[in-house]
Coordinates of C-alpha atoms and ligand atoms in Angstrom, one line a residue:
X1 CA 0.0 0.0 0.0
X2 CA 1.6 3.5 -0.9
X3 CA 1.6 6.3 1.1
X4 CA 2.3 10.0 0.4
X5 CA 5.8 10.7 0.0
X6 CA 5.6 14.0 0.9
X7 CA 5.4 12.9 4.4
X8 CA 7.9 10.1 4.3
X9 CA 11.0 12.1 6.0
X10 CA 9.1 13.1 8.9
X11 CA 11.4 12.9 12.1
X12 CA 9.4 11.5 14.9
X13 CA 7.4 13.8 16.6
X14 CA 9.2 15.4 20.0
X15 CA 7.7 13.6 22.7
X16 CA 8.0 10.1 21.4
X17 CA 11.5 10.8 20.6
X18 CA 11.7 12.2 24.3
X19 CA 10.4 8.7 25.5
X20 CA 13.0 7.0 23.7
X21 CA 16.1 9.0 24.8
X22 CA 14.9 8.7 28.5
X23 CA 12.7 5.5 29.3
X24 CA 15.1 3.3 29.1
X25 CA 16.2 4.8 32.4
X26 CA 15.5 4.9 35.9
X27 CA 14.5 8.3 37.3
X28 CA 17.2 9.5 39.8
X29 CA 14.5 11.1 42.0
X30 CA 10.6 11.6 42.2
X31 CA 9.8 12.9 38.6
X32 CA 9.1 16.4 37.9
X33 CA 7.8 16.6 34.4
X34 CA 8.8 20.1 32.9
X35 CA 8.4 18.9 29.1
X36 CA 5.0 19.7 27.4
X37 CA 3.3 22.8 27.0
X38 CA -0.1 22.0 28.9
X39 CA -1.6 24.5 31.0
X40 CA -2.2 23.1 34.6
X41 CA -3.5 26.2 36.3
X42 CA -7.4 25.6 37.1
X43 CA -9.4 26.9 34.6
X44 CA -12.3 29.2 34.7
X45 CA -14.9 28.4 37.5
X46 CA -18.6 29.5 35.1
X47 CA -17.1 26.0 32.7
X48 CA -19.5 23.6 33.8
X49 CA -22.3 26.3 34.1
X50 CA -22.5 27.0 31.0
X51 CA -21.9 23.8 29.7
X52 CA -24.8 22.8 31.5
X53 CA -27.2 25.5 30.1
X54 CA -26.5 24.6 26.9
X55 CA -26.2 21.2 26.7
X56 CA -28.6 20.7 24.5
X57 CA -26.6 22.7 22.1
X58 CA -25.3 19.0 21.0
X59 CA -28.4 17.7 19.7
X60 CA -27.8 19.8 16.7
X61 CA -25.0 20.6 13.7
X62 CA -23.2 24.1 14.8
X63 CA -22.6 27.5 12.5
X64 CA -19.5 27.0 10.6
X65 CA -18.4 30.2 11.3
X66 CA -18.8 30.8 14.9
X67 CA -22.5 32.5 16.3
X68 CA -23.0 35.7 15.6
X69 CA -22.6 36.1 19.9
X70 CA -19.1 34.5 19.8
X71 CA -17.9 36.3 17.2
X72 CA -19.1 39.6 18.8
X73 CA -17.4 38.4 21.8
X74 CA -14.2 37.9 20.1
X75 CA -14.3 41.2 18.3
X76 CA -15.0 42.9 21.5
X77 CA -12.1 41.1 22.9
X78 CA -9.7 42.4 20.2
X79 CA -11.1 45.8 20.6
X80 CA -10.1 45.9 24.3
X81 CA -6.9 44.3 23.9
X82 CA -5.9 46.0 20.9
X83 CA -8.3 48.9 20.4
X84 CA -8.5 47.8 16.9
X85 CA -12.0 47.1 15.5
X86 CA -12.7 43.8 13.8
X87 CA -16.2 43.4 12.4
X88 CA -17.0 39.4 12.0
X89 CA -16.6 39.3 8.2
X90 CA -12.8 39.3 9.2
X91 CA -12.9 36.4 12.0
X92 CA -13.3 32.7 11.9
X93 CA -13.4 30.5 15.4
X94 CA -11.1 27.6 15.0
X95 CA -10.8 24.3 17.3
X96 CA -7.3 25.7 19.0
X97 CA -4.9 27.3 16.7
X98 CA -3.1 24.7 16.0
X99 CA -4.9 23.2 13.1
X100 CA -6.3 26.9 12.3
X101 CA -2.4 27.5 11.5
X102 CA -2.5 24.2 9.3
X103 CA -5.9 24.6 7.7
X104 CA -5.7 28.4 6.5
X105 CA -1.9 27.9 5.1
X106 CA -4.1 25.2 2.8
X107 CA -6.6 27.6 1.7
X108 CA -4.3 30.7 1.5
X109 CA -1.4 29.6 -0.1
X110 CA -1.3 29.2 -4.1
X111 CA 0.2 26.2 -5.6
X112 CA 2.3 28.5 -7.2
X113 CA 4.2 31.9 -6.7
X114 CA 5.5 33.6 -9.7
X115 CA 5.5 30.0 -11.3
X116 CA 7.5 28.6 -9.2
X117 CA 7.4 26.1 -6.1
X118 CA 6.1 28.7 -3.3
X119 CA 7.8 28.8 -0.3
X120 CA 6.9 28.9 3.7
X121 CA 9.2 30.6 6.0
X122 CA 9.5 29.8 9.9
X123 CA 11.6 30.6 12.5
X124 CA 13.7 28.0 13.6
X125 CA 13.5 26.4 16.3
X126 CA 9.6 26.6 15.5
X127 CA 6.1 25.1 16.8
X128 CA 6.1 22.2 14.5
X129 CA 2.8 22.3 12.6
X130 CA 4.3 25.2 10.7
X131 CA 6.1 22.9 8.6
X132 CA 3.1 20.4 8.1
X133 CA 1.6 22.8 6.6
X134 CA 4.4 23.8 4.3
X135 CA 4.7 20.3 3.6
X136 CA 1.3 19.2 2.9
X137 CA 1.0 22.6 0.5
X138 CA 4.1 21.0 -1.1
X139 CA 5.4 24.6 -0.8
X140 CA 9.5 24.6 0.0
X141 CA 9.6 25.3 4.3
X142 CA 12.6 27.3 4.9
X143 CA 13.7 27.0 8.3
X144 CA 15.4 30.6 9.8
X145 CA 17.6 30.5 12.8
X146 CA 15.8 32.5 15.7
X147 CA 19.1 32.7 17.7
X148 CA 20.4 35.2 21.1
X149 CA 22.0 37.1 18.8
X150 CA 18.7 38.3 16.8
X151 CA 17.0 38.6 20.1
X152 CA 15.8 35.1 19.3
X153 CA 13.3 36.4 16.5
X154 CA 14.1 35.3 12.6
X155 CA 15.9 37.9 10.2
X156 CA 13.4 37.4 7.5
X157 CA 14.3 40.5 5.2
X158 CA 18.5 38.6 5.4
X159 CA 17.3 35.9 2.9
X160 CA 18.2 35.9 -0.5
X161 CA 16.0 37.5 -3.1
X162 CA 15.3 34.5 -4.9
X163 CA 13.8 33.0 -1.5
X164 CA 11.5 36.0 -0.6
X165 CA 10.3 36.1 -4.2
X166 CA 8.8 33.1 -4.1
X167 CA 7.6 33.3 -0.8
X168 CA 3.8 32.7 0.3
X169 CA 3.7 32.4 3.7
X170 CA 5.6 33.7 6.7
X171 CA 5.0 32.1 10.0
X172 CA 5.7 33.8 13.4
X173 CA 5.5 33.5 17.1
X174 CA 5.0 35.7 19.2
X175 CA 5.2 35.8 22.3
X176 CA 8.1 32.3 21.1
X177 CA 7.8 29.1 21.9
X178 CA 10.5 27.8 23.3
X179 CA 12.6 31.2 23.6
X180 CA 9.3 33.1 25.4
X181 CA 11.0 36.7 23.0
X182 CA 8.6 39.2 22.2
X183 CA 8.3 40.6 18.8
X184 CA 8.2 44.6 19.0
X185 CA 6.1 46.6 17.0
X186 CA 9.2 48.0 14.8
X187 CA 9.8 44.1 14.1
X188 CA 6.4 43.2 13.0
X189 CA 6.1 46.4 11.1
X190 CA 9.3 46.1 8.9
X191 CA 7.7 42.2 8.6
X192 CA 4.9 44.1 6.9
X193 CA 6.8 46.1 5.0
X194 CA 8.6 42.8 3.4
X195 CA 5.5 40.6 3.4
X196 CA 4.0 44.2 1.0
X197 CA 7.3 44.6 -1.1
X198 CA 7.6 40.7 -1.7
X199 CA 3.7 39.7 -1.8
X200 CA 3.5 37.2 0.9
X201 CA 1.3 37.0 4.1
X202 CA 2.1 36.9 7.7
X203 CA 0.4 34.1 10.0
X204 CA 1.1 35.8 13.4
X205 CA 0.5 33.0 16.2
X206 CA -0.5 34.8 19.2
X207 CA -1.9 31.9 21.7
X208 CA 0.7 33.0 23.8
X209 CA 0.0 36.9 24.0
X210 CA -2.0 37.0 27.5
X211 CA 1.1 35.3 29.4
X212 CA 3.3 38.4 29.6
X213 CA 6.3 39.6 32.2
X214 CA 6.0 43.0 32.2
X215 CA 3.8 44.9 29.7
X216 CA 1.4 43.3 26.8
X217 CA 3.0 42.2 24.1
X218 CA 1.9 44.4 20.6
X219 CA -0.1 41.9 18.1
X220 CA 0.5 42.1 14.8
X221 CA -3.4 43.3 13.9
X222 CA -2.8 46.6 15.8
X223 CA 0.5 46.8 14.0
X224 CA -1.3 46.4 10.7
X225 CA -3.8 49.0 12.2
X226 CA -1.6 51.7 13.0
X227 CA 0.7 51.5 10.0
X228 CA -2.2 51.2 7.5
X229 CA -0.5 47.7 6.2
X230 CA -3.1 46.2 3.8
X231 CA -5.0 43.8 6.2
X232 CA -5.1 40.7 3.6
X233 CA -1.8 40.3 4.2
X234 CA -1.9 40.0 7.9
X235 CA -3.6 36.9 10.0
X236 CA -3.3 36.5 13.6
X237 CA -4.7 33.5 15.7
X238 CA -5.4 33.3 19.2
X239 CA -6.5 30.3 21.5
X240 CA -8.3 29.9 24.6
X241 CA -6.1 27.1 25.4
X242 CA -3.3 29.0 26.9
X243 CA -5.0 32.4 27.7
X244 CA -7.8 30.7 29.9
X245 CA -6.3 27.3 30.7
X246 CA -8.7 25.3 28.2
X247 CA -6.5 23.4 26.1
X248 CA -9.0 20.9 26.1
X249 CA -11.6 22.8 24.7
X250 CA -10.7 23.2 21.4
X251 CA -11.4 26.8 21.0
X252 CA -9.8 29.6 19.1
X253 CA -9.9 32.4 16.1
X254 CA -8.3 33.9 13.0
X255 CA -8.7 37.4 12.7
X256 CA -7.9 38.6 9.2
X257 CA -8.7 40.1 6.0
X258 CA -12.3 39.7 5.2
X259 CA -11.0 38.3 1.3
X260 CA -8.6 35.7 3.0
X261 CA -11.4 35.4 5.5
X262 CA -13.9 34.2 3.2
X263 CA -11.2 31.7 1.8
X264 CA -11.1 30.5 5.0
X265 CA -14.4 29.8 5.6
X266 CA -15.1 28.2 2.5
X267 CA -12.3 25.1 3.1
X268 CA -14.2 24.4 6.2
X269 CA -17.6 24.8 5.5
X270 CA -16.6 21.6 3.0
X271 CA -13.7 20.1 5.1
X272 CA -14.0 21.6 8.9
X273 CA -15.0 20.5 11.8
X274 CA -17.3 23.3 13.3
X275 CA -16.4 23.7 16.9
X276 CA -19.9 22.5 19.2
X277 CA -22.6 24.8 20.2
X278 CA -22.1 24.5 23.9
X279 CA -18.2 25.0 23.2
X280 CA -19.4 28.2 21.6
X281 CA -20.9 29.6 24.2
X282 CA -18.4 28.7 26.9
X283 CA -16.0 30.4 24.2
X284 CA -18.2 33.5 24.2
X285 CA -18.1 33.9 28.2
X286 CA -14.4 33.5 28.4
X287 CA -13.2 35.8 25.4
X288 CA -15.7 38.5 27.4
X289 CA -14.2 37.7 31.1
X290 CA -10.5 39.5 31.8
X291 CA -10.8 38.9 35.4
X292 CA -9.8 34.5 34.9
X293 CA -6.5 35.5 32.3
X294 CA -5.3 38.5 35.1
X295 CA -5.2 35.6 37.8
X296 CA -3.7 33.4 35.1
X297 CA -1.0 35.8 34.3
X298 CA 0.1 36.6 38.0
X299 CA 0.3 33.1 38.8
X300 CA 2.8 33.2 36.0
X301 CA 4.2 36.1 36.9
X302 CA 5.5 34.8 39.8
X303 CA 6.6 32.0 38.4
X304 CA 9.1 34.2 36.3
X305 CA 10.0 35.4 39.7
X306 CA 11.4 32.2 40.9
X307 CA 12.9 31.3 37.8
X308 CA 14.8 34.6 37.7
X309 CA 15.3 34.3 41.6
X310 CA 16.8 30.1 41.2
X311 CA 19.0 31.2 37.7
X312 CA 20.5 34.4 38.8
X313 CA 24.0 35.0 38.1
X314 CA 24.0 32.1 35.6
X315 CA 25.6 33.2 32.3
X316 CA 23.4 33.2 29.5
X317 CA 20.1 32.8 31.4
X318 CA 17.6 35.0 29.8
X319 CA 14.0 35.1 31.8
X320 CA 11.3 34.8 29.1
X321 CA 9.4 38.1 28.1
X322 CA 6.1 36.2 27.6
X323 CA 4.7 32.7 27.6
X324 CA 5.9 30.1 29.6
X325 CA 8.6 28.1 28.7
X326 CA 12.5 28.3 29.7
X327 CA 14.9 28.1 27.4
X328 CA 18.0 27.4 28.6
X329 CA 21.7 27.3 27.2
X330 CA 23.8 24.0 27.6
X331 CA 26.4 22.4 25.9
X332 CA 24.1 19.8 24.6
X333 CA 20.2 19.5 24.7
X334 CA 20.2 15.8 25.2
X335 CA 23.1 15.4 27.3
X336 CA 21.9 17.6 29.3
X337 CA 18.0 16.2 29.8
X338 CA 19.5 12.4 30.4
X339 CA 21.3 13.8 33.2
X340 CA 18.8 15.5 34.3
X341 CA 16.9 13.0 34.5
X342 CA 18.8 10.0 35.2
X343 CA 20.2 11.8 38.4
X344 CA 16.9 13.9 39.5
X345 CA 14.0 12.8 37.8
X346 CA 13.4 16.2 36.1
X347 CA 12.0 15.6 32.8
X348 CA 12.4 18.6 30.3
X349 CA 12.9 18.9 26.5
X350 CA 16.0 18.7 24.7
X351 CA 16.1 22.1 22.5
X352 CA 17.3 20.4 19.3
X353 CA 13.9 18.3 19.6
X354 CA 11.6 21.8 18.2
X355 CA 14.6 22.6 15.7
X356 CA 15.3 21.4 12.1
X357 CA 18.7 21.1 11.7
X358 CA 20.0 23.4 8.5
X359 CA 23.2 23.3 6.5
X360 CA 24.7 20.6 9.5
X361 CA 23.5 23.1 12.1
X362 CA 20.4 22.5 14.8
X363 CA 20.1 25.7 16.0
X364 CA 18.2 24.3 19.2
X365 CA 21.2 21.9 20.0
X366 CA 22.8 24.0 23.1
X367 CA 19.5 24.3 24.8
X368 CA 17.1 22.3 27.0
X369 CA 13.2 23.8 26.9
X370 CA 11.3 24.0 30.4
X371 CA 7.5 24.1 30.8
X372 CA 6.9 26.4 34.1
X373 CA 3.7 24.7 34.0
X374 CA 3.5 22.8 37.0
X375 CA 2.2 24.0 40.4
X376 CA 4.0 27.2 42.2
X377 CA 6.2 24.1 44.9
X378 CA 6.2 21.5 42.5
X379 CA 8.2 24.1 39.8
X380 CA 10.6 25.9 42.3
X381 CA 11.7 22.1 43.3
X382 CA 12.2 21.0 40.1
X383 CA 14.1 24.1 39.0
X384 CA 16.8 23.8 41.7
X385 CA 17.3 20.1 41.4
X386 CA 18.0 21.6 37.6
X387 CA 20.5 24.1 38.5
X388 CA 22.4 21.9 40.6
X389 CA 22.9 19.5 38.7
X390 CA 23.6 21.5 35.7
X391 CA 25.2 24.7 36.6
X392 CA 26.2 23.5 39.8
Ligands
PLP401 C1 3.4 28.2 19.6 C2 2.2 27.4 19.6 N1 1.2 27.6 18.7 C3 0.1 27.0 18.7 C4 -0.2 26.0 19.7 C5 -1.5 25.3 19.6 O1 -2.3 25.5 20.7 P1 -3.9 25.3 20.6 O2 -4.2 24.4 19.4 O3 -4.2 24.6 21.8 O4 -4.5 26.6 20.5 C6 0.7 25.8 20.7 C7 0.4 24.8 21.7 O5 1.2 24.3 22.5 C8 1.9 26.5 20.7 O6 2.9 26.3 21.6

């Protein structure tokens, strides 16, 4: 039986590949796991209320599109957040942005760019359904380093001409995972200013944007606002799943052009699978509650406290400005997370794992990514068992 070859080089994805480097060993203390990205602070008490109200909302098929209340909701959140207005003919809700990032890169990007094999650029290291979607577009991914010495953000406009000509699609985080860096409104605004003078669009992916140190982090819509950059060019998602601790629910949003919109919209009224009523309205109370993501974002706040407070002094150590990984320099990203676990029991991610390697260089290789995810005591532990045994 054949299968698509497109897919055939896929390297395992990270967390099998974790399982293998580390199972085979005994934990050297009671395991702390510090390696996936899942919230674990509570989320949002009204939940089950609502759910229960409108349960019956699953006796029937859902709008496509989101209800005309969610979407309200959403632009109402946008507009508080961002003072930027957003009428629903630019929005679409999507089940968690992660296939939202997939699906629209398969209804926005041509097969071809100036006749030629379009391409789909990414930072690097990278969430990896960026290049699944490049992939499955049969588009060429190009994979640019996002290293300490650009602030951890790609240097898109540094690629040869013949690259950005034929690029479609540019992909960017912000606030980063892994690095947690925080593109400024000068970055996204020269990104425009490419993305206009080489006809490509931007996918800004924004789930992390409510998990900030100090101030909010500027989205790429308000950029696009304030500069007057042509707003088909720009689409930014966003995700419950992070901002309100419901990465279970499934629930999240484009907010676009209305043209690319429509596109959009179209794939999934054919292909998508239309997030459930009741999901919809529990969507629609939490985009219009701030009170649930300030608690959210202090608890994280002072867990960049105690990271700052158990790291300082060590060289290279950069707190993150938003989201809420760790990304920490070592010699080697696997070496290091073996010991770490073999001698501890802390389990954390070995940087090279979110990284493709380029021209014989990974540039996640000299890091280890850590998920401040688990409760306040449980984190601080886990975090000095790391230091001692790594910078000790
Ligand atoms: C950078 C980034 N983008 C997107 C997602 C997808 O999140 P969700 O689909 O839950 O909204 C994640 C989840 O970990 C992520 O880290």
């Amino acid at each position: 039986m054949a299968f698509p070859e497109r897919f055939s080089n896929l390297p395992d994805y990270a967390f099998p590949r974790l399982r293998k480097l580390l199972d085979t060993h005994a934990p050297g203390g009671e395991p702390v796991a510090m390696t996936i990205g899942e919230p674990r602070h509570p989320m949002p008490e009204f939940v089950g209320s609502v759910l229960a109200e409108t349960l019956q909302g699953f006796a029937v098929y859902p709008p496509n599109d989101g209800t005309p209340e969610l979407l309200a909701a959403i632009g109402g959140w946008l507009k508080r957040r961002y003072r930027v207005e957003v009428g629903p003919e630019r929005l679409m809700v999507l089940n968690g942005t992660r296939e939202g990032l997939f699906n629209a890169a398969l209804a926005l990007v041509p097969e071809q760019k100036r006749g030629k094999r379009p391409v789909v650029l990414m930072p690097n290291p990278f969430y990896q359904v960026y290049a699944m979607a490049a992939l499955a577009l049969g588009a060429e991914p190009v994979y640019v380093p996002a290293l300490a010495s650009n602030g951890f953000l790609p240097d898109y406009a540094g690629l040869p001409r013949e690259i950005l000509e034929r690029t479609a699609l540019a992909y960017l985080c912000s606030p980063a995972n892994p690095q947690g860096s925080v593109a400024s409104r000068d970055y996204w605004a020269s990104l425009m200013d490419l993305a206009e003078a080489h006809d490509f669009r931007i996918f800004a992916d924004e789930c992390y944007s409510e998990i900030w140190r100090t101030a909010p982090p500027a989205g790429a819509l308000e950029v696009a606002d304030a500069t007057g950059a042509d707003p088909e060019r720009v689409f930014v998602f966003h995700s419950l799943s992070k901002r309100s601790n419901l990465p279970g629910l499934r629930s999240g949003f484009v907010a676009g052009g209305a043209g690319g919109i429509e596109r959009i919209r179209q794939l999934r009224a054919f292909a998508g699978a239309p997030l459930p009523l009741p999901v919809q309205r529990v969507s629609e109370r939490a985009w219009s509650d701030e009170a649930h993501v300030e608690a959210n974002r202090a608890l994280y706040q002072e867990k960049f406290r105690i990271a700052d407070a158990v790291f300082s002094g060590l060289q290279g150590y950069m707190g993150p400005e938003g989201g809420f990984f760790l990304w920490l320099p070592v010699p080697d990203g696997e070496e290091a997370a073996l010991k770490l676990w073999t001698e501890t029991g802390v389990r954390v991610l070995p940087g090279a794992y979110l990284a493709r390697e380029v021209g014989g260089e990974n540039p996640g290789k000299g890091y280890i990514r850590v998920a401040m995810v688990a409760p306040k005591d449980e984190m601080q532990r886990g975090l000095m068992r790391l230091r001692d045994c790594l910078y000790g």
